[in-house]
CSV table of C-alpha atoms and ligand atoms in Angstrom, one decimal:
chain,number,residue,atom,x,y,z
A,1,UNK,CA,39.5,-55.5,-47.0
A,2,UNK,CA,38.6,-58.6,-48.9
A,3,UNK,CA,40.4,-59.1,-52.2
A,4,UNK,CA,39.9,-61.5,-55.1
A,5,UNK,CA,43.2,-62.1,-57.0
A,6,UNK,CA,42.8,-63.5,-60.5
A,7,UNK,CA,45.9,-65.6,-61.4
A,8,UNK,CA,46.7,-65.7,-57.7
A,9,UNK,CA,48.7,-68.9,-58.1
A,10,UNK,CA,51.2,-67.2,-60.3
A,11,UNK,CA,54.3,-65.1,-59.6
A,12,UNK,CA,52.7,-61.7,-59.1
A,13,UNK,CA,49.4,-63.0,-57.7
A,14,UNK,CA,51.0,-65.2,-55.1
A,15,UNK,CA,53.1,-62.3,-53.8
A,16,UNK,CA,50.2,-60.0,-53.7
A,17,UNK,CA,48.3,-62.7,-51.8
A,18,UNK,CA,51.1,-63.1,-49.3
A,19,UNK,CA,51.5,-59.4,-48.7
A,20,UNK,CA,47.8,-58.8,-48.3
A,21,UNK,CA,47.4,-61.7,-45.8
A,22,UNK,CA,50.4,-60.4,-43.9
A,23,UNK,CA,48.6,-57.1,-43.7
A,24,UNK,CA,45.6,-58.8,-42.2
A,25,UNK,CA,43.4,-58.8,-45.3
A,26,UNK,CA,41.2,-61.6,-46.6
A,27,UNK,CA,42.3,-63.1,-49.8
A,28,UNK,CA,40.5,-65.2,-52.4
A,29,UNK,CA,42.6,-66.7,-55.2
A,30,UNK,CA,40.8,-67.3,-58.5
A,31,UNK,CA,42.9,-69.4,-60.8
A,32,UNK,CA,42.7,-72.4,-63.1
A,33,UNK,CA,45.3,-74.1,-60.9
A,34,UNK,CA,46.1,-74.2,-57.2
A,35,UNK,CA,49.8,-73.8,-56.2
A,36,UNK,CA,51.5,-77.1,-55.7
A,37,UNK,CA,54.7,-75.8,-54.0
A,38,UNK,CA,55.0,-74.5,-50.4
A,39,UNK,CA,55.3,-70.8,-51.2
A,40,UNK,CA,52.0,-69.7,-49.6
A,41,UNK,CA,52.0,-72.4,-46.8
A,42,UNK,CA,52.5,-69.9,-44.0
A,43,UNK,CA,49.4,-67.9,-45.0
A,44,UNK,CA,47.4,-70.8,-46.6
A,45,UNK,CA,44.8,-70.9,-43.9
A,46,UNK,CA,43.9,-67.2,-44.6
A,47,UNK,CA,43.5,-67.8,-48.3
A,48,UNK,CA,40.4,-69.2,-50.1
A,49,UNK,CA,41.1,-70.9,-53.4
A,50,UNK,CA,38.4,-70.9,-56.1
A,51,UNK,CA,39.1,-72.8,-59.3
A,52,UNK,CA,38.0,-70.8,-62.3
A,53,UNK,CA,38.8,-69.8,-65.9
A,54,UNK,CA,38.9,-66.0,-66.5
A,55,UNK,CA,37.2,-66.6,-69.9
A,56,UNK,CA,34.0,-67.8,-68.1
A,57,UNK,CA,32.2,-64.5,-67.5
A,58,UNK,CA,29.1,-66.2,-65.9
A,59,UNK,CA,31.2,-68.1,-63.4
A,60,UNK,CA,33.3,-65.1,-62.5
A,61,UNK,CA,30.2,-63.0,-62.0
A,62,UNK,CA,28.6,-65.6,-59.8
A,63,UNK,CA,31.8,-66.0,-57.8
A,64,UNK,CA,32.0,-62.3,-57.1
A,65,UNK,CA,28.3,-62.0,-56.3
A,66,UNK,CA,28.7,-64.8,-53.8
A,67,UNK,CA,31.4,-62.8,-52.0
A,68,UNK,CA,29.4,-60.0,-50.4
A,69,UNK,CA,32.3,-58.8,-48.3
A,70,UNK,CA,34.5,-58.3,-51.4
A,71,UNK,CA,36.1,-54.9,-51.7
A,72,UNK,CA,38.6,-55.3,-54.5
A,73,UNK,CA,40.0,-57.3,-57.4
A,74,UNK,CA,43.6,-57.6,-58.4
A,75,UNK,CA,43.6,-58.9,-62.0
A,76,UNK,CA,46.9,-60.6,-62.9
A,77,UNK,CA,45.9,-63.4,-65.3
A,78,UNK,CA,47.7,-63.2,-68.6
A,79,UNK,CA,49.7,-65.3,-71.0
A,80,UNK,CA,53.3,-64.0,-71.5
A,81,UNK,CA,56.2,-64.3,-73.8
A,82,UNK,CA,56.3,-67.3,-76.1
A,83,UNK,CA,52.7,-68.3,-75.2
A,84,UNK,CA,51.5,-65.0,-76.8
A,85,UNK,CA,53.9,-65.2,-79.8
A,86,UNK,CA,52.9,-68.8,-80.6
A,87,UNK,CA,49.2,-68.5,-79.9
A,88,UNK,CA,48.2,-64.9,-80.6
A,89,UNK,CA,44.5,-65.5,-81.0
A,90,UNK,CA,44.0,-67.5,-77.8
A,91,UNK,CA,46.4,-65.2,-75.9
A,92,UNK,CA,44.4,-62.1,-77.0
A,93,UNK,CA,41.3,-63.8,-75.7
A,94,UNK,CA,42.8,-64.5,-72.3
A,95,UNK,CA,44.7,-61.2,-71.9
A,96,UNK,CA,42.2,-58.8,-73.3
A,97,UNK,CA,39.0,-60.9,-73.0
A,98,UNK,CA,39.9,-61.8,-69.4
A,99,UNK,CA,40.5,-58.2,-68.5
A,100,UNK,CA,37.2,-57.3,-70.2
A,101,UNK,CA,35.4,-59.9,-68.1
A,102,UNK,CA,36.8,-58.6,-64.8
A,103,UNK,CA,35.9,-55.0,-65.8
A,104,UNK,CA,32.4,-56.1,-66.8
A,105,UNK,CA,31.8,-57.9,-63.5
A,106,UNK,CA,33.1,-54.9,-61.6
A,107,UNK,CA,30.7,-52.6,-63.6
A,108,UNK,CA,27.7,-54.9,-62.9
A,109,UNK,CA,28.4,-55.5,-59.2
A,110,UNK,CA,29.6,-52.0,-58.4
A,111,UNK,CA,31.6,-50.7,-55.5
A,112,UNK,CA,34.8,-52.7,-56.1
A,113,UNK,CA,38.3,-51.3,-56.5
A,114,UNK,CA,40.2,-53.0,-59.3
A,115,UNK,CA,43.9,-53.1,-60.0
A,116,UNK,CA,44.9,-54.4,-63.4
A,117,UNK,CA,48.4,-55.7,-63.6
A,118,UNK,CA,49.8,-54.2,-66.8
A,119,UNK,CA,53.4,-54.0,-68.1
A,120,UNK,CA,56.1,-51.7,-69.3
A,121,UNK,CA,55.6,-53.6,-72.6
A,122,UNK,CA,52.9,-51.0,-73.4
A,123,UNK,CA,55.7,-48.6,-74.2
A,124,UNK,CA,57.4,-50.9,-76.7
A,125,UNK,CA,61.0,-50.0,-77.6
A,126,UNK,CA,60.9,-46.2,-77.0
A,127,UNK,CA,63.9,-44.9,-75.2
A,128,UNK,CA,63.6,-44.4,-71.4
A,129,UNK,CA,63.1,-43.0,-69.0
A,130,UNK,CA,59.5,-43.8,-69.8
A,131,UNK,CA,56.8,-41.8,-68.0
A,132,UNK,CA,53.1,-42.5,-67.8
A,133,UNK,CA,52.7,-39.7,-70.4
A,134,UNK,CA,54.9,-41.6,-72.9
A,135,UNK,CA,52.4,-42.9,-75.5
A,136,UNK,CA,51.6,-46.6,-75.6
A,137,UNK,CA,53.4,-48.0,-78.7
A,138,UNK,CA,53.8,-51.7,-78.1
A,139,UNK,CA,56.4,-53.6,-80.1
A,140,UNK,CA,54.9,-57.1,-80.0
A,141,UNK,CA,51.5,-58.8,-79.7
A,142,UNK,CA,51.9,-59.3,-75.9
A,143,UNK,CA,52.5,-55.5,-75.4
A,144,UNK,CA,49.4,-54.9,-77.6
A,145,UNK,CA,47.2,-57.1,-75.4
A,146,UNK,CA,48.4,-55.1,-72.3
A,147,UNK,CA,47.8,-51.8,-74.1
A,148,UNK,CA,44.3,-52.9,-75.2
A,149,UNK,CA,43.5,-54.0,-71.7
A,150,UNK,CA,44.6,-50.6,-70.3
A,151,UNK,CA,42.4,-48.8,-72.9
A,152,UNK,CA,39.5,-50.9,-71.7
A,153,UNK,CA,40.3,-50.1,-68.0
A,154,UNK,CA,40.4,-46.3,-68.8
A,155,UNK,CA,37.1,-46.5,-70.7
A,156,UNK,CA,35.4,-48.5,-68.0
A,157,UNK,CA,36.5,-45.8,-65.5
A,158,UNK,CA,35.6,-42.8,-67.7
A,159,UNK,CA,32.3,-44.2,-69.1
A,160,UNK,CA,31.0,-46.4,-66.2
A,161,UNK,CA,32.8,-45.1,-63.2
A,162,UNK,CA,34.6,-48.3,-62.4
A,163,UNK,CA,37.4,-47.6,-59.9
A,164,UNK,CA,40.3,-49.2,-61.7
A,165,UNK,CA,44.0,-48.5,-61.8
A,166,UNK,CA,46.7,-50.0,-64.0
A,167,UNK,CA,50.1,-51.1,-62.5
A,168,UNK,CA,52.8,-51.2,-65.2
A,169,UNK,CA,55.4,-53.7,-63.9
A,170,UNK,CA,58.6,-54.6,-65.7
A,171,UNK,CA,60.9,-57.7,-65.9
A,172,UNK,CA,60.3,-59.5,-62.6
A,173,UNK,CA,62.7,-61.9,-60.8
A,174,UNK,CA,62.6,-63.7,-57.5
A,175,UNK,CA,60.8,-66.4,-55.6
A,176,UNK,CA,59.0,-68.7,-56.1
A,177,UNK,CA,60.2,-68.9,-59.7
A,178,UNK,CA,63.0,-71.5,-60.0
A,179,UNK,CA,65.4,-70.7,-62.7
A,180,UNK,CA,65.9,-73.3,-65.4
A,181,UNK,CA,65.7,-73.8,-69.2
A,182,UNK,CA,61.9,-73.9,-68.9
A,183,UNK,CA,61.6,-70.7,-67.0
A,184,UNK,CA,61.3,-67.4,-68.9
A,185,UNK,CA,64.4,-65.3,-69.9
A,186,UNK,CA,64.2,-63.0,-66.8
A,187,UNK,CA,64.3,-65.9,-64.4
A,188,UNK,CA,66.6,-68.2,-66.3
A,189,UNK,CA,69.2,-65.4,-66.3
A,190,UNK,CA,69.6,-65.9,-62.5
A,191,UNK,CA,70.1,-69.7,-62.9
A,192,UNK,CA,73.7,-69.7,-61.5
A,193,UNK,CA,72.2,-68.6,-58.1
A,194,UNK,CA,70.5,-72.1,-58.1
A,195,UNK,CA,73.7,-73.8,-59.2
A,196,UNK,CA,72.7,-74.1,-62.8
A,197,UNK,CA,74.7,-73.3,-66.0
A,198,UNK,CA,73.0,-70.6,-68.1
A,199,UNK,CA,73.1,-70.6,-71.8
A,200,UNK,CA,70.8,-68.0,-73.4
A,201,UNK,CA,71.1,-67.8,-77.2
A,202,UNK,CA,70.3,-64.1,-77.2
A,203,UNK,CA,69.7,-61.2,-74.9
A,204,UNK,CA,73.1,-59.5,-74.2
A,205,UNK,CA,71.7,-56.2,-75.5
A,206,UNK,CA,68.4,-56.5,-73.7
A,207,UNK,CA,67.0,-53.4,-72.1
A,208,UNK,CA,64.6,-53.6,-69.2
A,209,UNK,CA,63.9,-52.4,-65.6
A,210,UNK,CA,64.5,-55.6,-63.6
A,211,UNK,CA,62.4,-55.5,-60.5
A,212,UNK,CA,62.5,-57.8,-57.5
A,213,UNK,CA,59.1,-59.4,-57.2
A,214,UNK,CA,58.4,-58.2,-53.7
A,215,UNK,CA,58.8,-54.5,-54.7
A,216,UNK,CA,56.4,-55.0,-57.6
A,217,UNK,CA,53.8,-56.7,-55.4
A,218,UNK,CA,54.1,-54.0,-52.8
A,219,UNK,CA,53.4,-51.4,-55.5
A,220,UNK,CA,50.3,-53.3,-56.5
A,221,UNK,CA,49.1,-53.4,-52.9
A,222,UNK,CA,49.7,-49.7,-52.5
A,223,UNK,CA,47.6,-49.1,-55.6
A,224,UNK,CA,44.8,-51.3,-54.2
A,225,UNK,CA,44.7,-49.1,-51.1
A,226,UNK,CA,45.4,-45.7,-52.8
A,227,UNK,CA,42.8,-42.9,-52.4
A,228,UNK,CA,42.6,-39.7,-54.4
A,229,UNK,CA,45.2,-40.4,-57.1
A,230,UNK,CA,45.1,-38.3,-60.3
A,231,UNK,CA,46.4,-41.0,-62.7
A,232,UNK,CA,44.9,-44.2,-63.8
A,233,UNK,CA,48.2,-45.9,-64.7
A,234,UNK,CA,51.4,-46.1,-62.6
A,235,UNK,CA,54.9,-47.3,-63.4
A,236,UNK,CA,55.9,-49.8,-60.7
A,237,UNK,CA,59.6,-50.8,-61.2
A,238,UNK,CA,63.0,-49.6,-60.0
A,239,UNK,CA,63.5,-46.6,-62.1
A,240,UNK,CA,67.0,-47.9,-63.1
A,241,UNK,CA,68.4,-49.8,-66.0
A,242,UNK,CA,70.9,-52.5,-65.3
A,243,UNK,CA,72.6,-53.8,-68.5
A,244,UNK,CA,72.8,-57.6,-68.8
A,245,UNK,CA,76.5,-57.5,-68.2
A,246,UNK,CA,75.9,-55.9,-64.8
A,247,UNK,CA,73.3,-58.5,-63.9
A,248,UNK,CA,75.5,-61.3,-64.9
A,249,UNK,CA,78.4,-59.8,-62.9
A,250,UNK,CA,76.1,-59.5,-59.8
A,251,UNK,CA,74.8,-63.0,-60.1
A,252,UNK,CA,78.5,-64.3,-60.4
A,253,UNK,CA,79.4,-62.4,-57.3
A,254,UNK,CA,76.7,-64.1,-55.2
A,255,UNK,CA,76.9,-67.5,-56.9
A,256,UNK,CA,80.5,-68.5,-56.6
A,257,UNK,CA,79.7,-72.0,-57.8
A,258,UNK,CA,81.6,-71.5,-61.0
A,259,UNK,CA,78.5,-72.1,-63.2
A,260,UNK,CA,78.7,-70.9,-66.7
A,261,UNK,CA,76.6,-67.9,-67.7
A,262,UNK,CA,76.5,-67.3,-71.4
A,263,UNK,CA,74.2,-64.8,-73.1
A,264,UNK,CA,74.3,-64.4,-76.9
A,265,UNK,CA,74.0,-61.1,-78.7
A,266,UNK,CA,70.8,-59.3,-79.5
A,267,UNK,CA,67.6,-58.8,-77.5
A,268,UNK,CA,65.0,-61.2,-76.2
A,269,UNK,CA,62.3,-58.6,-76.4
A,270,UNK,CA,62.2,-55.1,-77.9
A,271,UNK,CA,62.0,-52.9,-74.9
A,272,UNK,CA,63.1,-49.5,-73.7
A,273,UNK,CA,64.2,-48.7,-70.2
A,274,UNK,CA,64.0,-47.6,-67.4
A,275,UNK,CA,60.5,-46.7,-66.2
A,276,UNK,CA,60.2,-43.4,-64.5
A,277,UNK,CA,58.7,-44.0,-61.1
A,278,UNK,CA,58.3,-40.4,-59.9
A,279,UNK,CA,54.5,-40.5,-60.1
A,280,UNK,CA,54.3,-43.7,-58.0
A,281,UNK,CA,56.7,-42.2,-55.4
A,282,UNK,CA,54.6,-39.0,-55.2
A,283,UNK,CA,51.1,-40.3,-55.3
A,284,UNK,CA,51.4,-43.8,-53.8
A,285,UNK,CA,54.4,-43.4,-51.5
A,286,UNK,CA,56.0,-46.3,-53.4
A,287,UNK,CA,59.8,-46.8,-52.9
A,288,UNK,CA,61.6,-49.9,-54.2
A,289,UNK,CA,63.5,-51.6,-51.4
A,290,UNK,CA,65.6,-53.8,-53.5
A,291,UNK,CA,68.4,-52.5,-55.8
A,292,UNK,CA,70.0,-55.2,-58.0
A,293,UNK,CA,72.4,-56.4,-55.4
A,294,UNK,CA,69.7,-56.7,-52.7
A,295,UNK,CA,67.4,-58.5,-55.0
A,296,UNK,CA,70.0,-61.0,-56.1
A,297,UNK,CA,70.9,-61.7,-52.5
A,298,UNK,CA,67.3,-62.1,-51.5
A,299,UNK,CA,66.7,-64.5,-54.4
A,300,UNK,CA,69.8,-66.5,-53.6
A,301,UNK,CA,68.9,-66.8,-49.9
A,302,UNK,CA,65.4,-68.1,-50.9
A,303,UNK,CA,66.8,-70.5,-53.5
A,304,UNK,CA,69.3,-71.9,-50.9
A,305,UNK,CA,66.4,-72.8,-48.7
A,306,UNK,CA,63.8,-73.9,-51.3
A,307,UNK,CA,65.5,-74.4,-54.7
B,401,NAD,N1,56.5,-61.8,-65.0
B,401,NAD,C1,56.9,-60.6,-65.4
B,401,NAD,O1,58.1,-60.4,-65.6
B,401,NAD,C2,55.9,-59.5,-65.7
B,401,NAD,C3,56.4,-58.2,-66.0
B,401,NAD,C4,55.4,-57.2,-66.3
B,401,NAD,C5,54.1,-57.5,-66.2
B,401,NAD,N2,53.7,-58.8,-65.8
B,401,NAD,C6,52.2,-59.0,-65.7
B,401,NAD,O2,51.9,-59.6,-64.5
B,401,NAD,C7,50.8,-60.4,-64.6
B,401,NAD,C8,51.1,-61.8,-63.9
B,401,NAD,O3,52.3,-62.3,-64.5
B,401,NAD,P1,53.0,-63.6,-63.8
B,401,NAD,O4,54.4,-63.4,-64.1
B,401,NAD,O5,52.6,-63.6,-62.4
B,401,NAD,O6,52.4,-64.8,-64.6
B,401,NAD,P2,52.2,-66.3,-64.1
B,401,NAD,O7,52.2,-67.1,-65.4
B,401,NAD,O8,53.2,-66.6,-63.1
B,401,NAD,O9,50.8,-66.3,-63.5
B,401,NAD,C9,49.6,-66.3,-64.2
B,401,NAD,C10,48.6,-67.0,-63.5
B,401,NAD,O10,47.4,-67.0,-64.3
B,401,NAD,C11,46.8,-68.3,-64.3
B,401,NAD,N3,45.9,-68.4,-65.5
B,401,NAD,C12,46.4,-68.4,-66.8
B,401,NAD,N4,45.3,-68.5,-67.6
B,401,NAD,C13,44.2,-68.5,-66.9
B,401,NAD,C14,42.8,-68.5,-67.1
B,401,NAD,N5,42.4,-68.6,-68.4
B,401,NAD,N6,41.9,-68.4,-66.1
B,401,NAD,C15,42.4,-68.3,-64.8
B,401,NAD,N7,43.7,-68.3,-64.5
B,401,NAD,C16,44.6,-68.4,-65.5
B,401,NAD,C17,47.9,-69.2,-64.3
B,401,NAD,O11,47.5,-70.5,-63.8
B,401,NAD,C18,48.9,-68.5,-63.4
B,401,NAD,O12,48.7,-68.9,-62.0
B,401,NAD,C19,50.5,-60.6,-66.0
B,401,NAD,O13,49.4,-59.8,-66.3
B,401,NAD,C20,51.7,-60.0,-66.8
B,401,NAD,O14,51.4,-59.4,-68.0
B,401,NAD,C21,54.5,-59.8,-65.6
């Protein structure tokens, strides 16, 4: 298997790259930036990096045509959170236009399996457990870009036969994201594990399905290799909802450095939770390995060595 990962220098993409290489697959990362940390060092000689902008259809097309062995594309590029809220026009171009470019290249080239990395944000703030049959009713512009992209994926499958699946991930935490004031809410929350005080102005009432990054990436890899599934979209999360108080308590338990963790009232993002992962269990054999405690411990161990 030879797989091109768009956004492969990012959180999800680098983990998918790592897992695929560890399974003996060839990986090509397509990103505007190459990783500058050491996260992929142990697999670096098995990864080809190609600098590219997902908005450049011609370059993406040429890149894929120059990779005759290519069997699949994992498309992770997207702008998230504040980047979407503050620049909705550009973010829609990247998130929706980027997905459209990947689908168009897959349509023109043919024979490629595509996994689009989507989000539980497509469900908006509906109450969980959210199944893949729950309608997509996003509650913010980011969620709208993910839902629009999924609609395009479904149409490129139904109309043009492109073999594409959508992986709905939820709030991700874990290496190589280092918690700090400039990291997103879901990483910052774990800052005490890295010996940092945490002061989040809002979020105590946040709902989500916090997933350790390795589980999410494994779900994406399973989707890439899946045969004969009956659904186009799959929830890839933990299937549980841990309130913020529980997360804070768990972080305190494993970070006895006495750092402050303060989270103000309200929500960071309007979301429901949890995602129902029955379909992924049944059709992909997906099973999360990390509950909250295991994920916190794994993150802490990595931060102790790398943070
Ligand atoms: N992080 C989460 O909690 C979370 C949760 C659910 C879904 N997702 C989805 O997972 C996917 C990956 O998210 P992530 O957390 O890994 O993000 P990330 O920001 O860590 O990675 C995104 C990567 O895309 C690259 N990129 C950005 N614009 C580009 C462009 N125009 N052309 C080429 N490359 C470009 C960046 O350089 C970066 O390496 C996204 O589609 C996101 O919607 C993330």
